[in-house]
Amino acid sequence: MPDDDMTAAESAILIVLMAEAREVLNTELKEWYGLDVRKEQREKLTAKLHYIASRKSGRTYALQLADDGWVRVQKDLDFTLRGASALSSGLKALQKNLRDRVLARAECASFTELFAVKDLRAVEPQRASRAALRLRIIAAYEALADEPRTFVSLTRVRPFFADVPREALDEALRRLAAEDEANIVPESNQRLLSEADVKASLRIGGQDNHLLAIGV
């Protein structure tokens, strides 16, 4: 388990944002789930751990799981809470079996794919031709991007293509960029890159690139 010193409440926040798989207002979290992400928790999960992204929206905050957050929920979370051992055990069992059993049955490679707002399997086949792979990349981007032309980390894109050899996916991404259908760029602040971001990067023109935008 990563040594990030998260509390049970902070782990629960990640699970809720994972299930929503989109940007959610804190007021909506309070109304729907009785969950209030307070300033101390928000700052820890954003500025310190980079697990969620937040922005001011009127008098509240809009929150969503960040790239590192999607990586984190794939690993064991600690839901231990004094006086609520049964609840914490239930959440642990749910997370473990979603990861170990449900993902495989749903033919998904990660929680990113399982909880995507759009179903990407409509554009399969599994061993995609060039044209089908291009459609899958576009569909994956549309499922992850808040709106067209916004950048999405390749760390979030690659789990959608567990059935595709990395070389084939890299070639397809480079082709999209060469045809000016996509913009693939480096992360401007390299200090924000996680180990997963580095592994997911795409080498183009002698430079490691980490972010994808389509419709530019």
GROMACS .gro file of N, CA and C in nm, residues 115-208:
model
  282
  115PHE      N    1  -1.523   0.248  -1.531
  115PHE     CA    2  -1.613   0.355  -1.491
  115PHE      C    3  -1.624   0.467  -1.594
  116ALA      N    4  -1.567   0.446  -1.713
  116ALA     CA    5  -1.577   0.549  -1.818
  116ALA      C    6  -1.723   0.580  -1.847
  117VAL      N    7  -1.753   0.706  -1.869
  117VAL     CA    8  -1.890   0.748  -1.895
  117VAL      C    9  -1.944   0.684  -2.021
  118LYS      N   10  -1.859   0.666  -2.123
  118LYS     CA   11  -1.900   0.605  -2.248
  118LYS      C   12  -1.844   0.464  -2.258
  119ASP      N   13  -1.921   0.373  -2.320
  119ASP     CA   14  -1.877   0.236  -2.342
  119ASP      C   15  -1.791   0.231  -2.468
  120LEU      N   16  -1.664   0.195  -2.449
  120LEU     CA   17  -1.572   0.195  -2.563
  120LEU      C   18  -1.576   0.067  -2.645
  121ARG      N   19  -1.644  -0.035  -2.596
  121ARG     CA   20  -1.638  -0.164  -2.664
  121ARG      C   21  -1.714  -0.164  -2.795
  122ALA      N   22  -1.796  -0.064  -2.820
  122ALA     CA   23  -1.872  -0.058  -2.944
  122ALA      C   24  -1.782  -0.041  -3.065
  123VAL      N   25  -1.659   0.003  -3.044
  123VAL     CA   26  -1.569   0.026  -3.157
  123VAL      C   27  -1.458  -0.079  -3.165
  124GLU      N   28  -1.479  -0.194  -3.097
  124GLU     CA   29  -1.383  -0.302  -3.110
  124GLU      C   30  -1.391  -0.353  -3.255
  125PRO      N   31  -1.309  -0.437  -3.314
  125PRO     CA   32  -1.260  -0.564  -3.261
  125PRO      C   33  -1.138  -0.555  -3.171
  126GLN      N   34  -1.111  -0.670  -3.105
  126GLN     CA   35  -1.002  -0.673  -3.009
  126GLN      C   36  -0.868  -0.644  -3.076
  127ARG      N   37  -0.836  -0.716  -3.182
  127ARG     CA   38  -0.712  -0.690  -3.254
  127ARG      C   39  -0.744  -0.594  -3.368
  128ALA      N   40  -0.734  -0.468  -3.337
  128ALA     CA   41  -0.790  -0.367  -3.426
  128ALA      C   42  -0.704  -0.345  -3.549
  129SER      N   43  -0.772  -0.317  -3.661
  129SER     CA   44  -0.705  -0.268  -3.779
  129SER      C   45  -0.665  -0.123  -3.753
  130ARG      N   46  -0.591  -0.065  -3.846
  130ARG     CA   47  -0.550   0.074  -3.827
  130ARG      C   48  -0.670   0.167  -3.812
  131ALA      N   49  -0.772   0.147  -3.897
  131ALA     CA   50  -0.889   0.234  -3.892
  131ALA      C   51  -0.966   0.218  -3.762
  132ALA      N   52  -0.983   0.091  -3.719
  132ALA     CA   53  -1.057   0.066  -3.595
  132ALA      C   54  -0.980   0.118  -3.474
  133LEU      N   55  -0.847   0.104  -3.477
  133LEU     CA   56  -0.766   0.152  -3.366
  133LEU      C   57  -0.774   0.304  -3.356
  134ARG      N   58  -0.775   0.371  -3.469
  134ARG     CA   59  -0.793   0.516  -3.470
  134ARG      C   60  -0.926   0.554  -3.404
  135LEU      N   61  -1.033   0.482  -3.438
  135LEU     CA   62  -1.165   0.510  -3.379
  135LEU      C   63  -1.165   0.484  -3.228
  136ARG      N   64  -1.093   0.381  -3.186
  136ARG     CA   65  -1.085   0.351  -3.043
  136ARG      C   66  -1.012   0.460  -2.966
  137ILE      N   67  -0.904   0.512  -3.026
  137ILE     CA   68  -0.830   0.621  -2.960
  137ILE      C   69  -0.919   0.743  -2.945
  138ILE      N   70  -0.992   0.777  -3.049
  138ILE     CA   71  -1.082   0.893  -3.042
  138ILE      C   72  -1.190   0.870  -2.938
  139ALA      N   73  -1.246   0.748  -2.934
  139ALA     CA   74  -1.351   0.717  -2.837
  139ALA      C   75  -1.298   0.723  -2.694
  140ALA      N   76  -1.175   0.672  -2.674
  140ALA     CA   77  -1.115   0.677  -2.540
  140ALA      C   78  -1.093   0.820  -2.498
  141TYR      N   79  -1.042   0.902  -2.589
  141TYR     CA   80  -1.021   1.044  -2.558
  141TYR      C   81  -1.153   1.112  -2.522
  142GLU      N   82  -1.259   1.088  -2.599
  142GLU     CA   83  -1.388   1.152  -2.573
  142GLU      C   84  -1.446   1.108  -2.439
  143ALA      N   85  -1.417   0.983  -2.398
  143ALA     CA   86  -1.465   0.935  -2.269
  143ALA      C   87  -1.392   1.001  -2.152
  144LEU      N   88  -1.268   1.041  -2.174
  144LEU     CA   89  -1.185   1.095  -2.067
  144LEU      C   90  -1.184   1.247  -2.061
  145ALA      N   91  -1.199   1.313  -2.175
  145ALA     CA   92  -1.186   1.458  -2.180
  145ALA      C   93  -1.314   1.526  -2.130
  146ASP      N   94  -1.297   1.633  -2.055
  146ASP     CA   95  -1.412   1.709  -2.008
  146ASP      C   96  -1.483   1.776  -2.124
  147GLU      N   97  -1.408   1.818  -2.223
  147GLU     CA   98  -1.462   1.882  -2.343
  147GLU      C   99  -1.359   1.870  -2.453
  148PRO      N  100  -1.398   1.888  -2.581
  148PRO     CA  101  -1.302   1.876  -2.690
  148PRO      C  102  -1.184   1.972  -2.673
  149ARG      N  103  -1.068   1.925  -2.719
  149ARG     CA  104  -0.946   2.004  -2.724
  149ARG      C  105  -0.878   2.023  -2.589
  150THR      N  106  -0.932   1.962  -2.483
  150THR     CA  107  -0.861   1.965  -2.355
  150THR      C  108  -0.761   1.849  -2.350
  151PHE      N  109  -0.653   1.868  -2.277
  151PHE     CA  110  -0.548   1.766  -2.272
  151PHE      C  111  -0.581   1.658  -2.169
  152VAL      N  112  -0.551   1.535  -2.208
  152VAL     CA  113  -0.570   1.417  -2.123
  152VAL      C  114  -0.436   1.345  -2.114
  153SER      N  115  -0.401   1.299  -1.996
  153SER     CA  116  -0.274   1.230  -1.977
  153SER      C  117  -0.275   1.095  -2.048
  154LEU      N  118  -0.164   1.059  -2.110
  154LEU     CA  119  -0.151   0.927  -2.171
  154LEU      C  120  -0.157   0.816  -2.065
  155THR      N  121  -0.131   0.852  -1.940
  155THR     CA  122  -0.145   0.755  -1.831
  155THR      C  123  -0.288   0.706  -1.820
  156ARG      N  124  -0.384   0.790  -1.851
  156ARG     CA  125  -0.524   0.752  -1.847
  156ARG      C  126  -0.570   0.687  -1.976
  157VAL      N  127  -0.503   0.717  -2.086
  157VAL     CA  128  -0.543   0.663  -2.215
  157VAL      C  129  -0.499   0.517  -2.232
  158ARG      N  130  -0.375   0.487  -2.195
  158ARG     CA  131  -0.319   0.355  -2.225
  158ARG      C  132  -0.397   0.238  -2.165
  159PRO      N  133  -0.457   0.249  -2.044
  159PRO     CA  134  -0.530   0.133  -1.992
  159PRO      C  135  -0.646   0.086  -2.079
  160PHE      N  136  -0.697   0.170  -2.168
  160PHE     CA  137  -0.805   0.130  -2.258
  160PHE      C  138  -0.756   0.034  -2.367
  161PHE      N  139  -0.624   0.017  -2.378
  161PHE     CA  140  -0.567  -0.058  -2.490
  161PHE      C  141  -0.478  -0.172  -2.442
  162ALA      N  142  -0.521  -0.239  -2.335
  162ALA     CA  143  -0.442  -0.349  -2.281
  162ALA      C  144  -0.430  -0.464  -2.380
  163ASP      N  145  -0.524  -0.475  -2.475
  163ASP     CA  146  -0.522  -0.583  -2.573
  163ASP      C  147  -0.439  -0.549  -2.696
  164VAL      N  148  -0.388  -0.426  -2.704
  164VAL     CA  149  -0.314  -0.379  -2.822
  164VAL      C  150  -0.166  -0.370  -2.788
  165PRO      N  151  -0.077  -0.427  -2.869
  165PRO     CA  152   0.067  -0.412  -2.843
  165PRO      C  153   0.105  -0.265  -2.834
  166ARG      N  154   0.194  -0.233  -2.742
  166ARG     CA  155   0.232  -0.093  -2.721
  166ARG      C  156   0.284  -0.031  -2.850
  167GLU      N  157   0.362  -0.107  -2.927
  167GLU     CA  158   0.418  -0.053  -3.050
  167GLU      C  159   0.308  -0.010  -3.147
  168ALA      N  160   0.200  -0.090  -3.154
  168ALA     CA  161   0.090  -0.057  -3.245
  168ALA      C  162   0.017   0.068  -3.200
  169LEU      N  163  -0.005   0.079  -3.068
  169LEU     CA  164  -0.072   0.198  -3.016
  169LEU      C  165   0.014   0.322  -3.036
  170ASP      N  166   0.144   0.310  -3.009
  170ASP     CA  167   0.234   0.424  -3.028
  170ASP      C  168   0.234   0.469  -3.174
  171GLU      N  169   0.236   0.373  -3.266
  171GLU     CA  170   0.235   0.406  -3.408
  171GLU      C  171   0.105   0.480  -3.444
  172ALA      N  172  -0.007   0.431  -3.391
  172ALA     CA  173  -0.135   0.495  -3.420
  172ALA      C  174  -0.142   0.637  -3.364
  173LEU      N  175  -0.087   0.657  -3.245
  173LEU     CA  176  -0.085   0.791  -3.186
  173LEU      C  177   0.004   0.885  -3.267
  174ARG      N  178   0.119   0.836  -3.308
  174ARG     CA  179   0.210   0.918  -3.389
  174ARG      C  180   0.144   0.954  -3.523
  175ARG      N  181   0.068   0.860  -3.579
  175ARG     CA  182   0.001   0.886  -3.707
  175ARG      C  183  -0.105   0.996  -3.691
  176LEU      N  184  -0.180   0.990  -3.582
  176LEU     CA  185  -0.279   1.095  -3.555
  176LEU      C  186  -0.213   1.231  -3.544
  177ALA      N  187  -0.098   1.235  -3.475
  177ALA     CA  188  -0.028   1.361  -3.458
  177ALA      C  189   0.028   1.410  -3.592
  178ALA      N  190   0.082   1.319  -3.672
  178ALA     CA  191   0.140   1.357  -3.800
  178ALA      C  192   0.035   1.409  -3.897
  179GLU      N  193  -0.089   1.356  -3.884
  179GLU     CA  194  -0.198   1.398  -3.972
  179GLU      C  195  -0.273   1.519  -3.916
  180ASP      N  196  -0.219   1.576  -3.809
  180ASP     CA  197  -0.278   1.695  -3.746
  180ASP      C  198  -0.417   1.670  -3.692
  181GLU      N  199  -0.448   1.545  -3.659
  181GLU     CA  200  -0.577   1.514  -3.596
  181GLU      C  201  -0.566   1.518  -3.444
  182ALA      N  202  -0.443   1.516  -3.395
  182ALA     CA  203  -0.421   1.516  -3.251
  182ALA      C  204  -0.299   1.602  -3.218
  183ASN      N  205  -0.299   1.651  -3.096
  183ASN     CA  206  -0.185   1.726  -3.045
  183ASN      C  207  -0.130   1.648  -2.926
  184ILE      N  208  -0.005   1.604  -2.937
  184ILE     CA  209   0.057   1.526  -2.830
  184ILE      C  210   0.180   1.603  -2.783
  185VAL      N  211   0.179   1.644  -2.656
  185VAL     CA  212   0.281   1.737  -2.607
  185VAL      C  213   0.337   1.689  -2.473
  186PRO      N  214   0.453   1.744  -2.433
  186PRO     CA  215   0.510   1.712  -2.302
  186PRO      C  216   0.433   1.785  -2.190
  187GLU      N  217   0.442   1.733  -2.070
  187GLU     CA  218   0.393   1.803  -1.951
  187GLU      C  219   0.489   1.920  -1.926
  188SER      N  220   0.433   2.041  -1.916
  188SER     CA  221   0.518   2.159  -1.902
  188SER      C  222   0.592   2.161  -1.768
  189ASN      N  223   0.528   2.110  -1.664
  189ASN     CA  224   0.592   2.105  -1.532
  189ASN      C  225   0.635   1.961  -1.505
  190GLN      N  226   0.758   1.928  -1.539
  190GLN     CA  227   0.807   1.791  -1.528
  190GLN      C  228   0.806   1.739  -1.384
  191ARG      N  229   0.808   1.829  -1.287
  191ARG     CA  230   0.807   1.786  -1.147
  191ARG      C  231   0.675   1.722  -1.108
  192LEU      N  232   0.570   1.746  -1.186
  192LEU     CA  233   0.439   1.688  -1.157
  192LEU      C  234   0.427   1.544  -1.207
  193LEU      N  235   0.522   1.499  -1.287
  193LEU     CA  236   0.513   1.366  -1.347
  193LEU      C  237   0.534   1.256  -1.244
  194SER      N  238   0.445   1.160  -1.246
  194SER     CA  239   0.461   1.042  -1.160
  194SER      C  240   0.539   0.936  -1.238
  195GLU      N  241   0.573   0.828  -1.170
  195GLU     CA  242   0.642   0.717  -1.237
  195GLU      C  243   0.553   0.660  -1.348
  196ALA      N  244   0.422   0.654  -1.321
  196ALA     CA  245   0.328   0.604  -1.423
  196ALA      C  246   0.325   0.696  -1.544
  197ASP      N  247   0.334   0.827  -1.522
  197ASP     CA  248   0.335   0.923  -1.634
  197ASP      C  249   0.457   0.902  -1.722
  198VAL      N  250   0.570   0.878  -1.658
  198VAL     CA  251   0.695   0.858  -1.734
  198VAL      C  252   0.685   0.731  -1.819
  199LYS      N  253   0.631   0.624  -1.760
  199LYS     CA  254   0.618   0.497  -1.833
  199LYS      C  255   0.519   0.509  -1.949
  200ALA      N  256   0.418   0.593  -1.934
  200ALA     CA  257   0.315   0.607  -2.036
  200ALA      C  258   0.352   0.704  -2.147
  201SER      N  259   0.464   0.773  -2.133
  201SER     CA  260   0.500   0.878  -2.229
  201SER      C  261   0.524   0.820  -2.368
  202LEU      N  262   0.513   0.907  -2.468
  202LEU     CA  263   0.531   0.869  -2.608
  202LEU      C  264   0.645   0.952  -2.666
  203ARG      N  265   0.743   0.885  -2.724
  203ARG     CA  266   0.861   0.952  -2.780
  203ARG      C  267   0.831   0.998  -2.923
  204ILE      N  268   0.836   1.128  -2.943
  204ILE     CA  269   0.817   1.186  -3.077
  204ILE      C  270   0.923   1.293  -3.097
  205GLY      N  271   0.998   1.283  -3.207
  205GLY     CA  272   1.098   1.384  -3.237
  205GLY      C  273   1.203   1.402  -3.130
  206GLY      N  274   1.242   1.291  -3.065
  206GLY     CA  275   1.344   1.297  -2.963
  206GLY      C  276   1.298   1.354  -2.831
  207GLN      N  277   1.166   1.364  -2.811
  207GLN     CA  278   1.111   1.423  -2.688
  207GLN      C  279   1.003   1.333  -2.632
  208ASP      N  280   1.000   1.317  -2.499
  208ASP     CA  281   0.896   1.240  -2.432
  208ASP      C  282   0.772   1.329  -2.416
   0.00000   0.00000   0.00000
